[in-house]
Short mmCIF file of C-alpha atoms in Angstrom, two decimals:
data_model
loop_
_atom_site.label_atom_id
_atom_site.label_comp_id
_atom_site.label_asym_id
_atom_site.label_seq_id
_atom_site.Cartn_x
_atom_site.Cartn_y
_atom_site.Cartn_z
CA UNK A 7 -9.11 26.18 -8.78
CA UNK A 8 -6.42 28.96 -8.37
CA UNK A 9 -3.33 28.39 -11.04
CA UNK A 10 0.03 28.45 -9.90
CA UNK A 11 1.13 31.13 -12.01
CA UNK A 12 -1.71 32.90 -11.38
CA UNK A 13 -0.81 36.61 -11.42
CA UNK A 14 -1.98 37.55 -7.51
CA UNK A 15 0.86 36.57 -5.53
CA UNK A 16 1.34 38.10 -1.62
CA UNK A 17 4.71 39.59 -1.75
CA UNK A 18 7.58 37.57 0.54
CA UNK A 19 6.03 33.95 0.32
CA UNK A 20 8.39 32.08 -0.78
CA UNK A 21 7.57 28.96 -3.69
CA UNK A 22 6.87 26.05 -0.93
CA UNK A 23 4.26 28.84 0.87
CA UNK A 24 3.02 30.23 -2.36
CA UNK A 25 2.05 26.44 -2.84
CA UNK A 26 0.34 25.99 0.51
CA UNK A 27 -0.90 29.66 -0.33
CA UNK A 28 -2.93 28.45 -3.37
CA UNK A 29 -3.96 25.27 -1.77
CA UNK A 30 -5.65 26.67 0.93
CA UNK A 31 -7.72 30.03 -1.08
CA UNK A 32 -8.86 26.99 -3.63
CA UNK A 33 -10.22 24.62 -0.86
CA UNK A 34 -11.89 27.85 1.40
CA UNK A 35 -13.55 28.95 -2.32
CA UNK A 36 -14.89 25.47 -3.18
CA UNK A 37 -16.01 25.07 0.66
CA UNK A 38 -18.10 28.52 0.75
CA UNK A 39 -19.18 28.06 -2.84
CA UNK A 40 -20.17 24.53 -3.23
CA UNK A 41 -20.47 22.84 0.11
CA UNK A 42 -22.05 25.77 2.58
CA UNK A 43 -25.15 26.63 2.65
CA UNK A 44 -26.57 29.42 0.99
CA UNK A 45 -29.97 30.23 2.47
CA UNK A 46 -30.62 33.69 0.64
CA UNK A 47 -30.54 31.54 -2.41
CA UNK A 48 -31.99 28.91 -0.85
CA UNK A 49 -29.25 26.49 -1.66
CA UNK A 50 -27.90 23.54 0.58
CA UNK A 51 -25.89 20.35 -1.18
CA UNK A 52 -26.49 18.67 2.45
CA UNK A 53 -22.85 18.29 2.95
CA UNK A 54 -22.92 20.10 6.21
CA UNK A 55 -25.27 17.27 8.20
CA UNK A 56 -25.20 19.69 11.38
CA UNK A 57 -24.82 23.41 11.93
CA UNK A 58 -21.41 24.88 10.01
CA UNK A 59 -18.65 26.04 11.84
CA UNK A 60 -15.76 28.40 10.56
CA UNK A 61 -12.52 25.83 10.08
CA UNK A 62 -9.92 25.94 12.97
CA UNK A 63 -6.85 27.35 12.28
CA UNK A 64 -4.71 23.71 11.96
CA UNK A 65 -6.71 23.06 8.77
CA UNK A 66 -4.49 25.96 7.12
CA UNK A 67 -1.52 23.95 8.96
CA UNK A 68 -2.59 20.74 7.65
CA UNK A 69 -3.60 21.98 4.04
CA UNK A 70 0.13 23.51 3.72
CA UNK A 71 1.92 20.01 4.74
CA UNK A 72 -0.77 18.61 1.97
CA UNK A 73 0.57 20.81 -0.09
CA UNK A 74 4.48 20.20 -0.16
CA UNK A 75 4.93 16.90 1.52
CA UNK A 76 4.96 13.58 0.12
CA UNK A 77 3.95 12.00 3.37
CA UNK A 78 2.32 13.58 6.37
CA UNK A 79 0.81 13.08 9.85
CA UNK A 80 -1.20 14.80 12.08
CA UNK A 81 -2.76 14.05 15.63
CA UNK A 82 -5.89 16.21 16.21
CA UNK A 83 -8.37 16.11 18.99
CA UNK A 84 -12.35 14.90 18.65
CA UNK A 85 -14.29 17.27 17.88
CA UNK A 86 -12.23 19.54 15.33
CA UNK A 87 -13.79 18.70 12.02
CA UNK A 88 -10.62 16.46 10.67
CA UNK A 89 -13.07 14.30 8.73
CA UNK A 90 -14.70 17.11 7.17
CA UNK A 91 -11.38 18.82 5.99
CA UNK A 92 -10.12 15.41 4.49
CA UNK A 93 -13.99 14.88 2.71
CA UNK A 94 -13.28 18.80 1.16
CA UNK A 95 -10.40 18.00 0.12
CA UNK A 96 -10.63 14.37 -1.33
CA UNK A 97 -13.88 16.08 -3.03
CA UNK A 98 -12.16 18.91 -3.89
CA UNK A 99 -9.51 16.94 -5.82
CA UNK A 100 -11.90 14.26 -7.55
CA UNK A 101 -13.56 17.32 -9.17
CA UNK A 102 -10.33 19.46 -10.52
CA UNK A 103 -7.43 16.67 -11.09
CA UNK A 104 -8.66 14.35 -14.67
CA UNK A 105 -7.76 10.77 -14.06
CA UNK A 106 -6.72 10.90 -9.84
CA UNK A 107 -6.97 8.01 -8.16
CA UNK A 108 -7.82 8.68 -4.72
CA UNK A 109 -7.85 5.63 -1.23
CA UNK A 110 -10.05 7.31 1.49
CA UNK A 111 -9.82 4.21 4.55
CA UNK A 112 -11.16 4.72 8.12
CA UNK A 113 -11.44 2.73 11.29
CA UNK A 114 -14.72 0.46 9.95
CA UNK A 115 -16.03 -0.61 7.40
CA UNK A 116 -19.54 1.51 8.36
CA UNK A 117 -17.61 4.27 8.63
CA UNK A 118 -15.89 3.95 4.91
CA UNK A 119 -19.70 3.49 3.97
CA UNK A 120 -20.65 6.53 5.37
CA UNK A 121 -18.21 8.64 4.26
CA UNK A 122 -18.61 6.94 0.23
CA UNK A 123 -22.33 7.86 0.17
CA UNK A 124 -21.25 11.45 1.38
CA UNK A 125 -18.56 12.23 -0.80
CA UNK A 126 -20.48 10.34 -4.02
CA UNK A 127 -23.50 12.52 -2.99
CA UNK A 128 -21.64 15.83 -2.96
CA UNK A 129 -20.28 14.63 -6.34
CA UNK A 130 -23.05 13.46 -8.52
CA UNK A 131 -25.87 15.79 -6.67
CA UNK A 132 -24.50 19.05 -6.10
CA UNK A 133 -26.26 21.77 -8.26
CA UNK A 134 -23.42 24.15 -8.30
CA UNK A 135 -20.73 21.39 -9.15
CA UNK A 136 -22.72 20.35 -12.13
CA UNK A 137 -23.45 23.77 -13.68
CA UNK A 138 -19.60 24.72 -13.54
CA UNK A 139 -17.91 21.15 -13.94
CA UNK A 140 -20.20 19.51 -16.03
CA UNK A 141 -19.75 21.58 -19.38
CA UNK A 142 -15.91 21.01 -19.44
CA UNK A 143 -14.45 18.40 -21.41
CA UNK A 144 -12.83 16.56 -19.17
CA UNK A 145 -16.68 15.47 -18.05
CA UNK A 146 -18.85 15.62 -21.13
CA UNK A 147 -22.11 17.39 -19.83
CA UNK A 148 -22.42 15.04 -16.64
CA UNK A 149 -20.40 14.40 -13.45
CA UNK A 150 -21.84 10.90 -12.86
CA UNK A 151 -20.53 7.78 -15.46
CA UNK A 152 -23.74 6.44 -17.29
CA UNK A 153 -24.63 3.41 -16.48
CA UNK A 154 -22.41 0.55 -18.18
CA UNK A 155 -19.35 3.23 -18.64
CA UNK A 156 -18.13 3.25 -15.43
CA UNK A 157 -18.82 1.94 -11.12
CA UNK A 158 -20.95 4.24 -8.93
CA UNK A 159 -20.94 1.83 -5.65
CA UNK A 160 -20.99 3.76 -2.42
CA UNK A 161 -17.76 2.98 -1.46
CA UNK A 162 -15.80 3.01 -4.61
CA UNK A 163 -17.13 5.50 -7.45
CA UNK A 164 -15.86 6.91 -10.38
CA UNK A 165 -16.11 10.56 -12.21
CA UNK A 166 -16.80 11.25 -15.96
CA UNK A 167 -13.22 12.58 -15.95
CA UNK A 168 -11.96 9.66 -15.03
CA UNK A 169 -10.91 10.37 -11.01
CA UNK A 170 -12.34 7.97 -8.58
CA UNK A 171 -12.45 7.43 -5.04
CA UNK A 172 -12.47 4.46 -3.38
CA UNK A 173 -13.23 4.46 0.73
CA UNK A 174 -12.47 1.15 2.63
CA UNK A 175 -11.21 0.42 6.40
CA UNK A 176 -8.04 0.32 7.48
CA UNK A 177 -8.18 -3.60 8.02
CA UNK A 178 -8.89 -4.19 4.21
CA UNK A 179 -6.49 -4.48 1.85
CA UNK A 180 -5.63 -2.12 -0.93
CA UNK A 181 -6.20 -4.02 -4.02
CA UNK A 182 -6.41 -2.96 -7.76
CA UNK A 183 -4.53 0.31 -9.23
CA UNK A 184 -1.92 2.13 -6.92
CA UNK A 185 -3.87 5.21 -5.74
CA UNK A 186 -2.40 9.13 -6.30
CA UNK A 187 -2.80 9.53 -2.32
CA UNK A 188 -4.12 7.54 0.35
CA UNK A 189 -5.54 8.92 3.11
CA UNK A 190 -6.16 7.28 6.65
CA UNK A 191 -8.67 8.98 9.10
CA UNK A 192 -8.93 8.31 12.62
CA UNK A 193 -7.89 4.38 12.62
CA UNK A 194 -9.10 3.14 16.01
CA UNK A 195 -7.42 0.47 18.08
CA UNK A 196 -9.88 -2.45 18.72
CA UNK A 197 -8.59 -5.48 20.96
CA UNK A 198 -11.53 -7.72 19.02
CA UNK A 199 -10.08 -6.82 15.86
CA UNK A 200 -8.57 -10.01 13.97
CA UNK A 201 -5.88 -8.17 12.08
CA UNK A 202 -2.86 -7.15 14.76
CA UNK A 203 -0.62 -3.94 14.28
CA UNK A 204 2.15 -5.58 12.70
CA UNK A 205 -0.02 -7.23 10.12
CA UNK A 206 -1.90 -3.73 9.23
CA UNK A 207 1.33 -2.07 8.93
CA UNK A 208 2.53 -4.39 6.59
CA UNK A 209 -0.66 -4.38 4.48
CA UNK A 210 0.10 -0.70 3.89
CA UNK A 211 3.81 -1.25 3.05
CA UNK A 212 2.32 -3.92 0.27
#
C-alpha cells in the first residue's frame, strides 16, 4: 500500500529497515482500515471473531524478517495472535500483489479449513476491500472470480487479479504451481499421525 520510493522516509533507516519500515505502516493501515472494527460507522468485516487487541511488539520483529529474508523462523508463545498476523498478511498480499501465489498449511486439515473460509471471507465480503480494490484493473469491478472463470473452494481460492491462496496441513503434499511463499503455522507433533518427521521434511524439500 505504501511505495518504496514513496517520498516520506524517517531519516537514518537504512534500505533493508526502510523495507521493513514500509512493510509494517502498510500492514497496521490495512489492519485498522479494513479488518477492525469501526463501530461509529457501524462497520465490522467479522475478521476479529473475539475482542481486538493492539499487536505485540514481535509482530513489527516478525514483519521486518518478512520483509528482507528469503526464509525465516520464529517460535512464539500461545496466546500472541501469530495466526492472526500471518491471516493479515497472507490477506494483505492476495489483495495488492497481481498474480501471487500464496501456500498457507497448518497442523490439520480442520484447521487449514478454518483459516480458508476466514481469509476467503475477508476477501470476497469485505465492504471496504471492494469499494477500493474492486474498481482497479487488475480486478475488473469484483474481487471474487465469476463462476466458471476461476475456483472459490474454502481451502484453495482464487482473486480476479489472479493471486490465490491455497491453505492445506502440513501432512499434505504441495501439489500444482510452486507458490511465491509458503507459510507454516503452528505444525503440531502428533504420535497418531501416519506421516513421521523425516517424511514431512522431505515433502517440503520436494
Amino acid at each position: 500500500l505504501i511505495p518504496y520510493n514513496s517520498p516520506y522516509r524517517p531519516p537514518d533507516l537504512s534500505h533493508r529497515d526502510f523495507a521493513a519500515f514500509l512493510r509494517w505502516e502498510s500492514l497496521n493501515f490495512f489492519d485498522r482500515y479494513y479488518l477492525q472494527p469501526d463501530p461509529q460507522s457501524g462497520f465490522d468485516p467479522l475478521f476479529y471473531r473475539t475482542t481486538f487487541y493492539p499487536s505485540p511488539q514481535f509482530h513489527r520483529i516478525a514483519i521486518g524478517m518478512w520483509a528482507h529474508s528469503r526464509m525465516s523462523a520464529m517460535c512464539c508463545p500461545r496466546g500472541s495472535s501469530k495466526t492472526t498476523l500471518l491471516k493479515k498478511d497472507t490477506l494483505l498480499c492476495g489483495i495488492t500483489r497481481p498474480g501471487y501465489l500464496q501456500e498457507y498449511a497448518t497442523s490439520t486439515n480442520d484447521n487449514a479449513e478454518n483459516v480458508g473460509n476466514d481469509l476467503r471471507l475477508a476477501a470476497y465480503e469485505n465492504p471496504r476491500i471492494f469499494d477500493d480494490f474492486a474498481p482497479e484493473s487488475e480486478f475488473g469491478g469484483s474481487i471474487k472470480p465469476k463462476r466458471g472463470e476461476g475456483f472459490a473452494g474454502a481451502q484453495n481460492f482464487q482473486l480476479n487479479n489472479l493471486s490465490s491462496i491455497r491453505c492445506t496441513s502440513c501432512e499434505s503434499r504441495s501439489r500444482g504451481k510452486r507458490p511465491h511463499i509458503f507459510r507454516l503455522d503452528d505444525p503440531e507433533y502428533d504420535a497418531k499421525a501416519s506421516t513421521d518427521t523425516s517424511q514431512l521434511r522431505q515433502n517440503l524439500l520436494n
